[in-house]
XYZ file of N, CA and C in Angstrom:
384
model
N -4.205 31.142 -20.653
C -3.130 31.787 -19.611
C -1.768 31.017 -19.819
N -0.758 31.381 -19.927
C 0.915 30.241 -20.156
C 1.105 29.896 -18.837
N 1.609 28.846 -18.430
C 1.599 28.288 -16.925
C 3.381 29.087 -16.876
N 3.177 29.338 -15.840
C 4.438 30.458 -14.982
C 5.385 29.479 -15.060
N 6.521 29.652 -15.290
C 7.733 28.501 -15.367
C 7.951 27.703 -14.061
N 8.278 29.260 -12.882
C 8.217 28.975 -11.661
C 7.005 28.028 -10.801
N 6.263 27.763 -11.470
C 4.876 26.544 -11.123
C 5.286 25.321 -11.754
N 6.369 25.268 -11.967
C 7.125 23.597 -12.141
C 7.477 22.698 -11.019
N 7.016 22.279 -10.460
C 7.897 20.979 -9.533
C 8.567 20.055 -10.095
N 9.924 20.123 -9.644
C 10.802 19.162 -10.349
C 11.280 17.957 -9.791
N 11.012 17.946 -8.335
C 10.894 17.054 -7.088
C 10.314 17.307 -6.074
N 9.562 16.400 -5.335
C 8.682 16.350 -4.504
C 9.347 16.091 -3.148
N 11.169 16.358 -2.831
C 11.653 16.375 -1.968
C 12.584 17.401 -2.046
N 13.334 17.353 -1.048
C 14.968 17.859 -1.207
C 16.087 16.740 -1.581
N 16.884 17.350 -2.394
C 17.651 16.630 -3.056
C 19.335 16.978 -3.073
N 20.360 16.916 -2.710
C 21.467 17.806 -2.875
C 21.842 17.721 -4.302
N 22.634 18.621 -4.846
C 23.228 19.219 -6.295
C 24.513 18.535 -6.697
N 24.188 17.613 -7.609
C 25.568 16.432 -7.853
C 26.163 17.505 -8.605
N 25.867 18.440 -9.639
C 26.667 19.179 -10.040
C 26.031 20.294 -11.251
N 26.731 21.234 -11.272
C 25.855 22.527 -12.337
C 27.289 23.092 -12.988
N 26.576 23.936 -14.087
C 26.989 24.552 -15.262
C 26.105 24.546 -16.484
N 26.431 25.188 -17.422
C 26.209 25.242 -18.777
C 25.056 25.719 -18.727
N 24.499 26.339 -17.490
C 22.763 26.919 -17.551
C 21.677 26.517 -16.779
N 22.596 25.044 -15.925
C 21.550 24.293 -15.170
C 22.222 23.061 -14.139
N 21.746 22.415 -13.851
C 21.815 21.539 -12.310
C 21.217 20.272 -12.788
N 22.187 19.119 -12.127
C 21.703 18.053 -12.251
C 21.870 17.606 -10.511
N 20.153 16.495 -10.488
C 20.138 16.415 -9.221
C 19.117 14.949 -9.060
N 19.373 14.634 -7.907
C 18.286 13.447 -8.197
C 18.095 12.452 -9.549
N 18.801 12.587 -9.968
C 19.116 11.652 -11.566
C 18.281 12.280 -12.453
N 18.401 13.633 -12.356
C 17.325 14.714 -13.613
C 18.374 15.841 -13.779
N 18.131 16.331 -14.631
C 18.279 17.522 -14.942
C 17.697 18.652 -14.959
N 18.054 20.051 -15.123
C 17.275 21.226 -15.151
C 17.942 22.582 -15.702
N 17.229 22.801 -16.546
C 17.804 24.156 -17.770
C 17.800 25.559 -16.773
N 18.174 26.211 -16.524
C 17.709 27.635 -15.522
C 18.224 27.288 -13.702
N 17.568 28.558 -13.284
C 17.564 28.569 -11.726
C 16.985 27.670 -11.193
N 17.144 27.053 -9.483
C 16.394 26.698 -8.887
C 16.304 26.992 -7.883
N 14.980 26.932 -6.994
C 14.994 27.394 -5.585
C 15.011 25.686 -5.073
N 15.643 25.659 -3.770
C 15.488 24.030 -3.270
C 14.907 24.365 -2.029
N 13.526 24.099 -1.757
C 12.926 24.135 -0.412
C 12.945 22.404 0.173
N 12.897 22.721 1.756
C 12.836 21.483 2.231
C 12.114 20.221 1.778
N 11.006 20.738 1.159
C 9.746 19.684 0.691
C 9.613 19.576 -0.853
N 10.653 19.971 -1.946
C 10.547 20.353 -2.994
C 11.674 21.008 -4.050
N 11.890 20.791 -5.008
C 12.413 21.635 -5.767
C 11.971 22.480 -6.950
N 12.098 23.351 -7.027
C 11.113 24.205 -8.026
C 12.309 24.797 -8.952
N 11.773 25.285 -10.175
C 11.801 25.994 -11.298
C 11.856 27.753 -10.659
N 13.168 28.057 -10.914
C 13.117 29.613 -10.367
C 13.410 30.640 -11.429
N 12.856 31.557 -11.983
C 12.730 32.170 -12.783
C 13.353 33.648 -12.557
N 14.687 33.377 -12.001
C 15.657 34.459 -11.784
C 17.278 34.064 -12.628
N 17.566 35.043 -13.008
C 18.762 34.946 -13.930
C 19.971 35.956 -13.423
N 19.562 36.825 -12.717
C 20.545 38.093 -12.144
C 19.846 38.510 -10.554
N 21.244 38.183 -9.711
C 20.615 39.022 -8.286
C 19.948 39.944 -8.033
N 19.832 41.020 -9.502
C 19.088 42.500 -8.975
C 17.976 42.115 -8.968
N 17.189 40.415 -9.391
C 16.163 40.591 -9.697
C 15.668 39.507 -8.252
N 16.251 39.101 -7.237
C 16.083 38.713 -6.032
C 15.319 39.904 -5.592
N 14.002 39.033 -4.469
C 13.262 40.126 -4.243
C 12.563 39.320 -3.037
N 11.660 40.188 -2.614
C 10.364 39.643 -1.555
C 9.377 38.398 -2.505
N 9.332 39.025 -4.024
C 8.297 38.197 -4.853
C 8.814 36.824 -5.461
N 10.330 37.106 -5.737
C 10.771 35.937 -6.214
C 10.958 34.938 -5.293
N 11.183 35.265 -3.922
C 11.090 34.446 -2.502
C 9.933 34.021 -2.050
N 8.691 34.164 -2.916
C 7.569 34.158 -1.826
C 7.113 32.490 -1.588
N 7.702 31.539 -2.341
C 7.657 30.433 -1.418
C 8.527 30.079 -0.438
N 9.712 31.024 -0.718
C 10.459 30.621 0.931
C 9.756 31.451 1.941
N 9.256 32.283 1.880
C 8.236 33.041 2.660
C 7.357 32.132 3.346
N 6.464 31.600 2.126
C 5.075 30.576 2.621
C 6.189 29.733 3.625
N 7.174 29.148 3.100
C 7.446 27.806 4.025
C 8.370 28.482 5.064
N 8.198 29.317 5.762
C 9.325 30.274 6.742
C 9.305 29.556 8.090
N 8.183 28.517 8.407
C 8.181 28.070 9.075
C 9.573 26.651 9.424
N 9.748 26.103 8.135
C 10.132 25.150 7.791
C 11.716 25.232 7.704
N 12.016 26.620 7.503
C 13.358 27.212 7.040
C 13.862 28.020 7.986
N 15.184 27.826 8.667
C 15.992 28.719 9.197
C 17.385 29.504 8.287
N 17.877 28.714 7.060
C 18.516 29.343 6.433
C 18.331 29.416 4.883
N 18.580 30.527 4.655
C 18.204 30.640 2.558
C 19.702 31.004 2.552
N 20.632 30.287 1.694
C 21.261 30.044 1.028
C 20.978 31.032 -0.629
N 21.871 31.646 -0.926
C 21.637 32.673 -1.947
C 22.427 32.291 -2.869
N 22.414 31.259 -4.005
C 23.366 31.359 -5.096
C 23.453 32.303 -6.015
N 24.260 33.174 -6.395
C 24.275 34.407 -7.247
C 25.061 34.352 -8.587
N 25.391 32.964 -9.145
C 26.082 32.704 -10.402
C 27.638 32.953 -9.715
N 28.083 33.777 -10.625
C 29.415 34.162 -10.509
C 29.493 35.909 -9.830
N 28.499 36.164 -9.411
C 28.895 37.502 -8.871
C 28.858 37.668 -7.663
N 29.353 38.838 -6.873
C 29.357 38.704 -5.546
C 27.944 40.087 -5.456
N 26.821 39.699 -4.204
C 25.880 40.539 -4.502
C 25.442 40.329 -3.216
N 24.980 41.463 -2.300
C 24.125 41.722 -0.924
C 22.941 42.166 -0.892
N 22.428 41.184 -0.393
C 20.526 41.543 -0.383
C 20.059 43.282 0.281
N 19.416 43.514 -0.164
C 18.924 44.893 0.239
C 18.583 44.796 1.727
N 18.574 45.365 2.335
C 17.995 45.977 3.819
C 16.856 45.813 4.268
N 15.896 45.904 3.060
C 14.412 45.764 3.492
C 14.086 43.953 3.184
N 15.257 43.431 2.120
C 15.169 41.997 2.329
C 15.528 41.461 3.392
N 16.807 41.762 3.569
C 17.182 41.384 5.108
C 16.448 41.777 6.371
N 15.624 42.708 6.340
C 15.006 42.941 7.117
C 13.577 42.134 6.936
N 13.276 41.727 6.113
C 11.774 41.392 5.837
C 11.876 39.729 6.160
N 13.395 39.290 5.978
C 13.646 37.549 6.338
C 13.782 37.704 7.692
N 14.696 38.297 8.139
C 14.670 38.666 9.427
C 13.652 38.282 10.633
N 12.273 39.398 10.093
C 11.163 38.774 10.879
C 10.959 37.953 10.798
N 10.810 37.090 9.818
C 10.244 35.912 9.382
C 11.259 34.428 10.286
N 12.467 34.853 11.007
C 13.179 33.831 11.546
C 13.988 33.142 10.450
N 14.179 33.921 8.815
C 15.674 33.231 7.893
C 16.267 34.247 8.132
N 17.695 33.516 7.785
C 19.152 34.195 7.813
C 19.283 34.085 6.360
N 19.568 34.793 5.886
C 20.136 35.135 4.693
C 21.674 34.845 4.377
N 22.042 33.697 3.533
C 23.281 34.210 3.573
C 23.876 33.823 1.795
N 24.481 34.773 0.856
C 24.319 34.985 -0.183
C 26.152 34.685 -0.431
N 25.741 34.090 -1.435
C 27.617 33.566 -2.135
C 27.376 33.096 -3.399
N 28.394 33.075 -3.768
C 28.284 32.571 -5.605
C 27.654 31.151 -5.765
N 27.405 30.581 -6.831
C 26.341 29.485 -6.736
C 27.530 28.121 -6.556
N 28.338 28.289 -6.914
C 29.695 27.112 -6.749
C 29.507 26.626 -5.246
N 29.942 27.893 -4.352
C 30.336 27.434 -2.929
C 28.576 27.153 -2.137
N 27.860 27.964 -2.755
C 26.064 27.805 -2.159
C 26.038 26.802 -2.259
N 25.988 26.043 -3.419
C 25.679 24.275 -3.520
C 26.675 23.708 -2.639
N 27.631 23.649 -2.454
C 28.366 23.114 -1.525
C 28.047 23.411 -0.095
N 27.784 24.354 0.292
C 27.161 24.465 1.632
C 25.733 23.842 1.659
N 25.035 24.151 0.997
C 23.604 23.695 0.628
C 23.604 21.936 0.991
N 24.232 21.409 0.194
C 24.625 20.106 0.279
C 24.996 19.411 1.648
N 26.086 20.398 2.079
C 26.656 19.888 3.987
C 25.182 20.413 4.822
N 24.615 21.039 4.857
C 23.641 21.488 5.353
C 22.526 20.369 5.451
N 21.830 20.305 4.118
C 20.940 19.044 3.650
C 21.426 17.995 4.653
N 22.827 17.499 4.004
C 23.329 16.300 4.728
C 23.353 16.352 6.111
N 23.523 17.264 6.780
C 22.870 17.816 8.539
C 21.802 17.269 9.017
N 20.789 17.357 8.286
C 19.168 17.693 8.092
C 18.661 18.758 8.843
N 19.629 19.935 8.042
C 19.680 21.681 8.890
C 18.148 21.755 8.376
N 17.755 22.904 8.934
C 16.603 23.891 8.423
C 16.890 24.977 7.144
N 17.318 24.295 5.881
C 17.936 25.339 4.981
C 16.887 24.988 3.599
N 17.323 26.103 3.014
C 16.991 26.576 1.525
C 17.840 27.027 1.153
N 17.718 26.648 -0.772
C 18.693 27.299 -1.600
C 17.971 28.246 -2.723
N 18.472 29.026 -2.953
C 18.016 29.846 -4.291
C 19.210 29.991 -5.348
N 19.316 29.068 -6.071
C 20.591 28.946 -6.946
C 20.261 29.812 -8.371
N 20.916 30.646 -8.783
C 20.955 31.051 -10.435
C 22.037 29.828 -11.220
N 21.782 29.910 -12.131
C 21.930 28.840 -12.953
C 23.606 29.685 -13.375
N 24.310 29.112 -13.494
C 25.803 29.551 -14.291
C 26.147 29.119 -15.611
N 26.368 30.235 -16.287
C 26.596 29.494 -17.533
C 27.226 28.634 -18.097
């Protein structure tokens, strides 16, 4: 059975994102090609390349860690995207506020919030 790329742990802690572009990210002196899911306790590969793929399944790690997250910042590459009412309601039920924006502003917001030690996670779609 092939390993799911989303099972690939890149860092066992949170870290600011230093830069992005060309289909990937640079953080904690390492680089990653593809999208990222940044949780309070780890940074994971995230197999999402388009906002249309964002749903409860793709955000299952966020849902599993809801007790440690107040805000989920969603970086939507260069697209404007609004979560479905069902996704927004599902997150509201577990106490997580969704904040979608393009990936550049999402990274800046995420970096500020982790610097403030806020209970934040980020789902970041890579920008080509």
